[in-house]
């Protein structure tokens, strides 16, 4: 029996009921919030393992909810969007979504996406490895990213995708990663575009810079990115 708790944030009661039935059939525990304010209230008292979040809702839309969820922590989020275009997809990923599904959708696909995202995030959480460079120390079991020498843990400021990215770099600090390699290793399955990597790297770099690790992520022109030491 799967013990993971999934929070569905969807104002359409019929869609929420269908998703609930499919997810429960797959063994998940499911909670439902009809709007963004209720979802954030739920997250303040409980900690779901993953959120399925509709974009268009009353009270607070999905973008506002996602931004606040990311401000508070790194709960995985799958967005439900009615627009099958790059703008909505890139917006979701830039704000920090882990995946997206376009309406109308097959509920079985949503279940598969939930399972895939949880596999990736739970593998990171369960790992006992510790990776360290002169500038960073990452403990995957404790889900910490410590910036040296001040010892500031910035893991709570990072999205799940950003955590996967910095872990990928620190695992192999001398390697140059192409955008395609980073997509395959760190991003959800689907139609993610290579330029999406640049957006996530830019946000990750800003957070590292703010924590005192300036210049840690380096562009390699014509190929991709690598880890450098902070200036």
PDB file of C-alpha atoms in Angstrom:
ATOM      1  CA  UNK A   1       0.000   0.000   0.000  1.00  0.00           C
ATOM      2  CA  UNK A   2       1.431   3.422  -0.953  1.00  0.00           C
ATOM      3  CA  UNK A   3       1.622   5.765   2.042  1.00  0.00           C
ATOM      4  CA  UNK A   4       2.225   8.926  -0.012  1.00  0.00           C
ATOM      5  CA  UNK A   5      -0.297  11.751   0.472  1.00  0.00           C
ATOM      6  CA  UNK A   6      -1.431  13.598  -2.658  1.00  0.00           C
ATOM      7  CA  UNK A   7      -3.183  16.963  -2.409  1.00  0.00           C
ATOM      8  CA  UNK A   8      -5.481  17.764  -5.350  1.00  0.00           C
ATOM      9  CA  UNK A   9      -6.147  21.502  -5.735  1.00  0.00           C
ATOM     10  CA  UNK A  10      -9.027  21.771  -8.210  1.00  0.00           C
ATOM     11  CA  UNK A  11     -12.249  23.785  -8.133  1.00  0.00           C
ATOM     12  CA  UNK A  12     -14.028  21.457 -10.580  1.00  0.00           C
ATOM     13  CA  UNK A  13     -15.555  18.899  -8.214  1.00  0.00           C
ATOM     14  CA  UNK A  14     -16.085  16.316 -10.978  1.00  0.00           C
ATOM     15  CA  UNK A  15     -12.440  16.429 -12.111  1.00  0.00           C
ATOM     16  CA  UNK A  16     -11.281  16.261  -8.499  1.00  0.00           C
ATOM     17  CA  UNK A  17     -13.481  13.221  -7.855  1.00  0.00           C
ATOM     18  CA  UNK A  18     -12.146  11.393 -10.919  1.00  0.00           C
ATOM     19  CA  UNK A  19      -8.522  12.093  -9.991  1.00  0.00           C
ATOM     20  CA  UNK A  20      -9.189  11.078  -6.392  1.00  0.00           C
ATOM     21  CA  UNK A  21     -10.664   7.752  -7.492  1.00  0.00           C
ATOM     22  CA  UNK A  22      -7.744   6.959  -9.812  1.00  0.00           C
ATOM     23  CA  UNK A  23      -5.087   7.949  -7.283  1.00  0.00           C
ATOM     24  CA  UNK A  24      -6.760   6.039  -4.474  1.00  0.00           C
ATOM     25  CA  UNK A  25      -7.015   3.014  -6.751  1.00  0.00           C
ATOM     26  CA  UNK A  26      -3.236   3.299  -7.231  1.00  0.00           C
ATOM     27  CA  UNK A  27      -2.792   3.170  -3.455  1.00  0.00           C
ATOM     28  CA  UNK A  28      -2.348   6.856  -2.604  1.00  0.00           C
ATOM     29  CA  UNK A  29      -3.951   8.762   0.246  1.00  0.00           C
ATOM     30  CA  UNK A  30      -5.744  11.757  -1.300  1.00  0.00           C
ATOM     31  CA  UNK A  31      -6.903  15.103   0.069  1.00  0.00           C
ATOM     32  CA  UNK A  32      -8.788  17.757  -1.904  1.00  0.00           C
ATOM     33  CA  UNK A  33      -8.803  21.550  -1.690  1.00  0.00           C
ATOM     34  CA  UNK A  34     -11.302  23.507  -3.807  1.00  0.00           C
ATOM     35  CA  UNK A  35      -9.171  26.652  -4.053  1.00  0.00           C
ATOM     36  CA  UNK A  36      -5.657  27.926  -3.512  1.00  0.00           C
ATOM     37  CA  UNK A  37      -6.279  29.488  -0.108  1.00  0.00           C
ATOM     38  CA  UNK A  38      -7.550  26.165   1.273  1.00  0.00           C
ATOM     39  CA  UNK A  39      -4.568  24.393  -0.293  1.00  0.00           C
ATOM     40  CA  UNK A  40      -2.068  26.671   1.447  1.00  0.00           C
ATOM     41  CA  UNK A  41      -3.941  26.293   4.726  1.00  0.00           C
ATOM     42  CA  UNK A  42      -3.701  22.506   4.330  1.00  0.00           C
ATOM     43  CA  UNK A  43       0.056  22.715   3.624  1.00  0.00           C
ATOM     44  CA  UNK A  44       0.555  24.878   6.713  1.00  0.00           C
ATOM     45  CA  UNK A  45      -0.724  22.111   8.988  1.00  0.00           C
ATOM     46  CA  UNK A  46       0.133  19.013   6.944  1.00  0.00           C
ATOM     47  CA  UNK A  47       2.876  18.051   4.535  1.00  0.00           C
ATOM     48  CA  UNK A  48       1.605  16.325   1.382  1.00  0.00           C
ATOM     49  CA  UNK A  49       4.136  14.329  -0.600  1.00  0.00           C
ATOM     50  CA  UNK A  50       2.948  15.889  -3.866  1.00  0.00           C
ATOM     51  CA  UNK A  51       0.444  18.513  -5.050  1.00  0.00           C
ATOM     52  CA  UNK A  52      -1.662  18.258  -8.221  1.00  0.00           C
ATOM     53  CA  UNK A  53      -2.470  21.917  -8.867  1.00  0.00           C
ATOM     54  CA  UNK A  54      -4.962  23.437 -11.311  1.00  0.00           C
ATOM     55  CA  UNK A  55      -3.960  26.755 -12.902  1.00  0.00           C
ATOM     56  CA  UNK A  56      -7.376  28.439 -13.181  1.00  0.00           C
ATOM     57  CA  UNK A  57      -9.160  28.667  -9.834  1.00  0.00           C
ATOM     58  CA  UNK A  58     -11.074  31.229  -7.760  1.00  0.00           C
ATOM     59  CA  UNK A  59      -9.562  33.036  -4.735  1.00  0.00           C
ATOM     60  CA  UNK A  60      -5.957  32.296  -5.808  1.00  0.00           C
ATOM     61  CA  UNK A  61      -4.871  30.973  -9.184  1.00  0.00           C
ATOM     62  CA  UNK A  62      -2.412  28.132  -9.596  1.00  0.00           C
ATOM     63  CA  UNK A  63       0.541  30.437 -10.358  1.00  0.00           C
ATOM     64  CA  UNK A  64       0.073  32.269  -7.048  1.00  0.00           C
ATOM     65  CA  UNK A  65      -0.252  29.017  -5.132  1.00  0.00           C
ATOM     66  CA  UNK A  66       2.819  27.521  -6.807  1.00  0.00           C
ATOM     67  CA  UNK A  67       4.917  30.591  -6.024  1.00  0.00           C
ATOM     68  CA  UNK A  68       3.889  30.445  -2.358  1.00  0.00           C
ATOM     69  CA  UNK A  69       4.489  26.685  -2.115  1.00  0.00           C
ATOM     70  CA  UNK A  70       7.966  27.226  -3.542  1.00  0.00           C
ATOM     71  CA  UNK A  71       8.622  30.070  -1.114  1.00  0.00           C
ATOM     72  CA  UNK A  72       7.791  27.739   1.762  1.00  0.00           C
ATOM     73  CA  UNK A  73       9.662  24.638   0.597  1.00  0.00           C
ATOM     74  CA  UNK A  74      10.111  22.026  -2.101  1.00  0.00           C
ATOM     75  CA  UNK A  75       6.970  19.869  -2.169  1.00  0.00           C
ATOM     76  CA  UNK A  76       6.735  18.376  -5.703  1.00  0.00           C
ATOM     77  CA  UNK A  77       4.001  20.013  -7.801  1.00  0.00           C
ATOM     78  CA  UNK A  78       2.304  18.866 -11.006  1.00  0.00           C
ATOM     79  CA  UNK A  79       0.344  21.623 -12.757  1.00  0.00           C
ATOM     80  CA  UNK A  80      -2.953  21.078 -14.592  1.00  0.00           C
ATOM     81  CA  UNK A  81      -3.218  23.603 -17.431  1.00  0.00           C
ATOM     82  CA  UNK A  82      -5.847  24.122 -20.110  1.00  0.00           C
ATOM     83  CA  UNK A  83      -3.338  25.682 -22.525  1.00  0.00           C
ATOM     84  CA  UNK A  84      -1.220  23.363 -24.639  1.00  0.00           C
ATOM     85  CA  UNK A  85       1.367  25.980 -25.508  1.00  0.00           C
ATOM     86  CA  UNK A  86       4.981  26.671 -24.597  1.00  0.00           C
ATOM     87  CA  UNK A  87       4.138  29.832 -22.638  1.00  0.00           C
ATOM     88  CA  UNK A  88       2.095  28.021 -19.990  1.00  0.00           C
ATOM     89  CA  UNK A  89       4.511  25.091 -19.875  1.00  0.00           C
ATOM     90  CA  UNK A  90       7.560  27.308 -19.466  1.00  0.00           C
ATOM     91  CA  UNK A  91       5.753  29.455 -16.899  1.00  0.00           C
ATOM     92  CA  UNK A  92       5.009  26.377 -14.804  1.00  0.00           C
ATOM     93  CA  UNK A  93       8.598  25.159 -14.948  1.00  0.00           C
ATOM     94  CA  UNK A  94      10.112  28.579 -14.357  1.00  0.00           C
ATOM     95  CA  UNK A  95       8.064  29.131 -11.220  1.00  0.00           C
ATOM     96  CA  UNK A  96       9.116  25.714  -9.978  1.00  0.00           C
ATOM     97  CA  UNK A  97       6.645  23.036 -11.092  1.00  0.00           C
ATOM     98  CA  UNK A  98       8.031  19.521 -11.422  1.00  0.00           C
ATOM     99  CA  UNK A  99       5.721  18.537 -14.269  1.00  0.00           C
ATOM    100  CA  UNK A 100       2.549  19.606 -16.056  1.00  0.00           C
ATOM    101  CA  UNK A 101      -0.457  17.903 -17.642  1.00  0.00           C
ATOM    102  CA  UNK A 102      -2.666  19.546 -20.283  1.00  0.00           C
ATOM    103  CA  UNK A 103      -6.467  19.350 -20.063  1.00  0.00           C
ATOM    104  CA  UNK A 104      -8.354  17.361 -21.184  1.00  0.00           C
ATOM    105  CA  UNK A 105      -6.222  14.527 -19.854  1.00  0.00           C
ATOM    106  CA  UNK A 106      -6.362  10.819 -19.254  1.00  0.00           C
ATOM    107  CA  UNK A 107      -6.548  10.337 -15.455  1.00  0.00           C
ATOM    108  CA  UNK A 108      -4.263   7.325 -15.805  1.00  0.00           C
ATOM    109  CA  UNK A 109      -1.610   9.654 -17.250  1.00  0.00           C
ATOM    110  CA  UNK A 110      -1.846  11.893 -14.197  1.00  0.00           C
ATOM    111  CA  UNK A 111      -1.324   8.853 -11.956  1.00  0.00           C
ATOM    112  CA  UNK A 112       1.723   7.862 -14.020  1.00  0.00           C
ATOM    113  CA  UNK A 113       3.160  11.393 -13.772  1.00  0.00           C
ATOM    114  CA  UNK A 114       2.591  11.395  -9.998  1.00  0.00           C
ATOM    115  CA  UNK A 115       4.377   8.065  -9.657  1.00  0.00           C
ATOM    116  CA  UNK A 116       7.290   9.247 -11.832  1.00  0.00           C
ATOM    117  CA  UNK A 117       7.813  12.499  -9.911  1.00  0.00           C
ATOM    118  CA  UNK A 118       7.630  10.706  -6.558  1.00  0.00           C
ATOM    119  CA  UNK A 119      10.160   8.109  -7.708  1.00  0.00           C
ATOM    120  CA  UNK A 120      12.650  10.828  -8.573  1.00  0.00           C
ATOM    121  CA  UNK A 121      12.172  12.889  -5.422  1.00  0.00           C
ATOM    122  CA  UNK A 122      12.057   9.895  -3.082  1.00  0.00           C
ATOM    123  CA  UNK A 123      15.233   8.394  -4.542  1.00  0.00           C
ATOM    124  CA  UNK A 124      16.999  11.648  -3.656  1.00  0.00           C
ATOM    125  CA  UNK A 125      15.527  11.682  -0.167  1.00  0.00           C
ATOM    126  CA  UNK A 126      16.455   8.066   0.599  1.00  0.00           C
ATOM    127  CA  UNK A 127      20.051   8.276  -0.634  1.00  0.00           C
ATOM    128  CA  UNK A 128      22.736   8.161   2.076  1.00  0.00           C
ATOM    129  CA  UNK A 129      25.461   9.767  -0.021  1.00  0.00           C
ATOM    130  CA  UNK A 130      27.253  12.945   0.911  1.00  0.00           C
ATOM    131  CA  UNK A 131      28.944  15.011  -1.815  1.00  0.00           C
ATOM    132  CA  UNK A 132      31.334  17.829  -1.061  1.00  0.00           C
ATOM    133  CA  UNK A 133      33.430  20.415  -2.902  1.00  0.00           C
ATOM    134  CA  UNK A 134      35.367  23.401  -1.591  1.00  0.00           C
ATOM    135  CA  UNK A 135      32.220  25.519  -1.845  1.00  0.00           C
ATOM    136  CA  UNK A 136      29.315  23.140  -1.174  1.00  0.00           C
ATOM    137  CA  UNK A 137      28.350  20.089   0.847  1.00  0.00           C
ATOM    138  CA  UNK A 138      25.216  18.138  -0.101  1.00  0.00           C
ATOM    139  CA  UNK A 139      23.739  15.504   2.177  1.00  0.00           C
ATOM    140  CA  UNK A 140      21.071  13.635   0.242  1.00  0.00           C
ATOM    141  CA  UNK A 141      19.767  11.750   3.261  1.00  0.00           C
ATOM    142  CA  UNK A 142      19.198  14.983   5.187  1.00  0.00           C
ATOM    143  CA  UNK A 143      18.240  16.915   2.025  1.00  0.00           C
ATOM    144  CA  UNK A 144      20.704  19.691   2.830  1.00  0.00           C
ATOM    145  CA  UNK A 145      22.788  21.995   0.630  1.00  0.00           C
ATOM    146  CA  UNK A 146      25.361  23.752   2.804  1.00  0.00           C
ATOM    147  CA  UNK A 147      27.340  26.687   1.414  1.00  0.00           C
ATOM    148  CA  UNK A 148      30.847  26.922   2.850  1.00  0.00           C
ATOM    149  CA  UNK A 149      32.488  28.413   4.851  1.00  0.00           C
ATOM    150  CA  UNK A 150      29.529  30.024   6.628  1.00  0.00           C
ATOM    151  CA  UNK A 151      27.565  26.779   6.843  1.00  0.00           C
ATOM    152  CA  UNK A 152      24.320  28.203   5.426  1.00  0.00           C
ATOM    153  CA  UNK A 153      21.862  25.472   4.406  1.00  0.00           C
ATOM    154  CA  UNK A 154      19.915  26.710   1.370  1.00  0.00           C
ATOM    155  CA  UNK A 155      18.005  23.501   0.596  1.00  0.00           C
ATOM    156  CA  UNK A 156      14.687  24.997   1.746  1.00  0.00           C
ATOM    157  CA  UNK A 157      15.103  27.809  -0.802  1.00  0.00           C
ATOM    158  CA  UNK A 158      15.540  25.411  -3.725  1.00  0.00           C
ATOM    159  CA  UNK A 159      12.852  23.810  -5.848  1.00  0.00           C
ATOM    160  CA  UNK A 160      13.001  20.060  -6.370  1.00  0.00           C
ATOM    161  CA  UNK A 161      14.418  20.611  -9.863  1.00  0.00           C
ATOM    162  CA  UNK A 162      17.072  23.014  -8.562  1.00  0.00           C
ATOM    163  CA  UNK A 163      18.057  20.515  -5.880  1.00  0.00           C
ATOM    164  CA  UNK A 164      18.449  17.805  -8.526  1.00  0.00           C
ATOM    165  CA  UNK A 165      20.513  20.145 -10.712  1.00  0.00           C
ATOM    166  CA  UNK A 166      23.011  21.201  -8.033  1.00  0.00           C
ATOM    167  CA  UNK A 167      23.316  17.600  -6.878  1.00  0.00           C
ATOM    168  CA  UNK A 168      24.091  16.525 -10.440  1.00  0.00           C
ATOM    169  CA  UNK A 169      26.869  19.118 -10.675  1.00  0.00           C
ATOM    170  CA  UNK A 170      28.397  18.312  -7.289  1.00  0.00           C
ATOM    171  CA  UNK A 171      28.358  14.575  -7.980  1.00  0.00           C
ATOM    172  CA  UNK A 172      30.677  15.169 -10.940  1.00  0.00           C
ATOM    173  CA  UNK A 173      32.316  18.551 -10.313  1.00  0.00           C
ATOM    174  CA  UNK A 174      34.814  18.310 -13.180  1.00  0.00           C
ATOM    175  CA  UNK A 175      32.266  17.349 -15.833  1.00  0.00           C
ATOM    176  CA  UNK A 176      30.646  19.657 -18.373  1.00  0.00           C
ATOM    177  CA  UNK A 177      26.948  18.783 -18.787  1.00  0.00           C
ATOM    178  CA  UNK A 178      25.051  19.475 -21.988  1.00  0.00           C
ATOM    179  CA  UNK A 179      21.495  20.770 -21.742  1.00  0.00           C
ATOM    180  CA  UNK A 180      20.188  17.446 -23.060  1.00  0.00           C
ATOM    181  CA  UNK A 181      22.083  15.553 -20.346  1.00  0.00           C
ATOM    182  CA  UNK A 182      20.651  17.818 -17.665  1.00  0.00           C
ATOM    183  CA  UNK A 183      17.161  17.405 -19.107  1.00  0.00           C
ATOM    184  CA  UNK A 184      17.448  13.629 -18.979  1.00  0.00           C
ATOM    185  CA  UNK A 185      18.892  13.527 -15.458  1.00  0.00           C
ATOM    186  CA  UNK A 186      16.994  16.286 -13.673  1.00  0.00           C
ATOM    187  CA  UNK A 187      13.717  17.086 -15.394  1.00  0.00           C
ATOM    188  CA  UNK A 188      10.316  15.368 -15.669  1.00  0.00           C
ATOM    189  CA  UNK A 189       9.470  13.180 -18.602  1.00  0.00           C
ATOM    190  CA  UNK A 190       7.568  15.037 -21.286  1.00  0.00           C
ATOM    191  CA  UNK A 191       8.014  17.819 -23.796  1.00  0.00           C
ATOM    192  CA  UNK A 192      10.456  19.884 -21.741  1.00  0.00           C
ATOM    193  CA  UNK A 193      12.465  22.206 -23.958  1.00  0.00           C
ATOM    194  CA  UNK A 194      16.278  22.517 -23.758  1.00  0.00           C
ATOM    195  CA  UNK A 195      16.025  26.261 -23.128  1.00  0.00           C
ATOM    196  CA  UNK A 196      14.079  25.483 -19.959  1.00  0.00           C
ATOM    197  CA  UNK A 197      17.391  24.359 -18.461  1.00  0.00           C
ATOM    198  CA  UNK A 198      18.729  27.898 -18.850  1.00  0.00           C
ATOM    199  CA  UNK A 199      15.820  29.312 -16.848  1.00  0.00           C
ATOM    200  CA  UNK A 200      16.316  26.875 -13.963  1.00  0.00           C
ATOM    201  CA  UNK A 201      20.090  27.384 -13.977  1.00  0.00           C
ATOM    202  CA  UNK A 202      19.592  31.155 -13.853  1.00  0.00           C
ATOM    203  CA  UNK A 203      17.339  30.905 -10.793  1.00  0.00           C
ATOM    204  CA  UNK A 204      19.660  28.404  -9.096  1.00  0.00           C
ATOM    205  CA  UNK A 205      22.680  30.617  -9.792  1.00  0.00           C
ATOM    206  CA  UNK A 206      20.889  33.629  -8.228  1.00  0.00           C
ATOM    207  CA  UNK A 207      20.129  31.646  -5.061  1.00  0.00           C
ATOM    208  CA  UNK A 208      23.735  30.447  -4.830  1.00  0.00           C
ATOM    209  CA  UNK A 209      24.985  33.990  -5.397  1.00  0.00           C
ATOM    210  CA  UNK A 210      22.694  35.307  -2.647  1.00  0.00           C
ATOM    211  CA  UNK A 211      24.102  32.670  -0.270  1.00  0.00           C
ATOM    212  CA  UNK A 212      27.703  33.705  -0.999  1.00  0.00           C
ATOM    213  CA  UNK A 213      28.597  31.109  -3.637  1.00  0.00           C
ATOM    214  CA  UNK A 214      29.095  33.607  -6.456  1.00  0.00           C
ATOM    215  CA  UNK A 215      30.201  32.274  -9.830  1.00  0.00           C
ATOM    216  CA  UNK A 216      29.712  28.642  -8.832  1.00  0.00           C
ATOM    217  CA  UNK A 217      27.743  27.643 -11.943  1.00  0.00           C
ATOM    218  CA  UNK A 218      29.647  28.322 -15.151  1.00  0.00           C
ATOM    219  CA  UNK A 219      28.473  28.471 -18.758  1.00  0.00           C
ATOM    220  CA  UNK A 220      30.517  26.526 -21.287  1.00  0.00           C
ATOM    221  CA  UNK A 221      29.772  28.285 -24.550  1.00  0.00           C
ATOM    222  CA  UNK A 222      28.261  26.064 -27.218  1.00  0.00           C
ATOM    223  CA  UNK A 223      27.829  23.089 -24.908  1.00  0.00           C
ATOM    224  CA  UNK A 224      26.211  23.599 -21.508  1.00  0.00           C
ATOM    225  CA  UNK A 225      27.207  24.065 -17.881  1.00  0.00           C
ATOM    226  CA  UNK A 226      29.750  22.958 -15.324  1.00  0.00           C
ATOM    227  CA  UNK A 227      30.505  23.474 -11.646  1.00  0.00           C
ATOM    228  CA  UNK A 228      33.233  25.959 -10.843  1.00  0.00           C
ATOM    229  CA  UNK A 229      34.505  27.158  -7.503  1.00  0.00           C
ATOM    230  CA  UNK A 230      33.012  30.304  -6.030  1.00  0.00           C
ATOM    231  CA  UNK A 231      34.935  33.522  -6.482  1.00  0.00           C
TER     232      UNK A 231
END
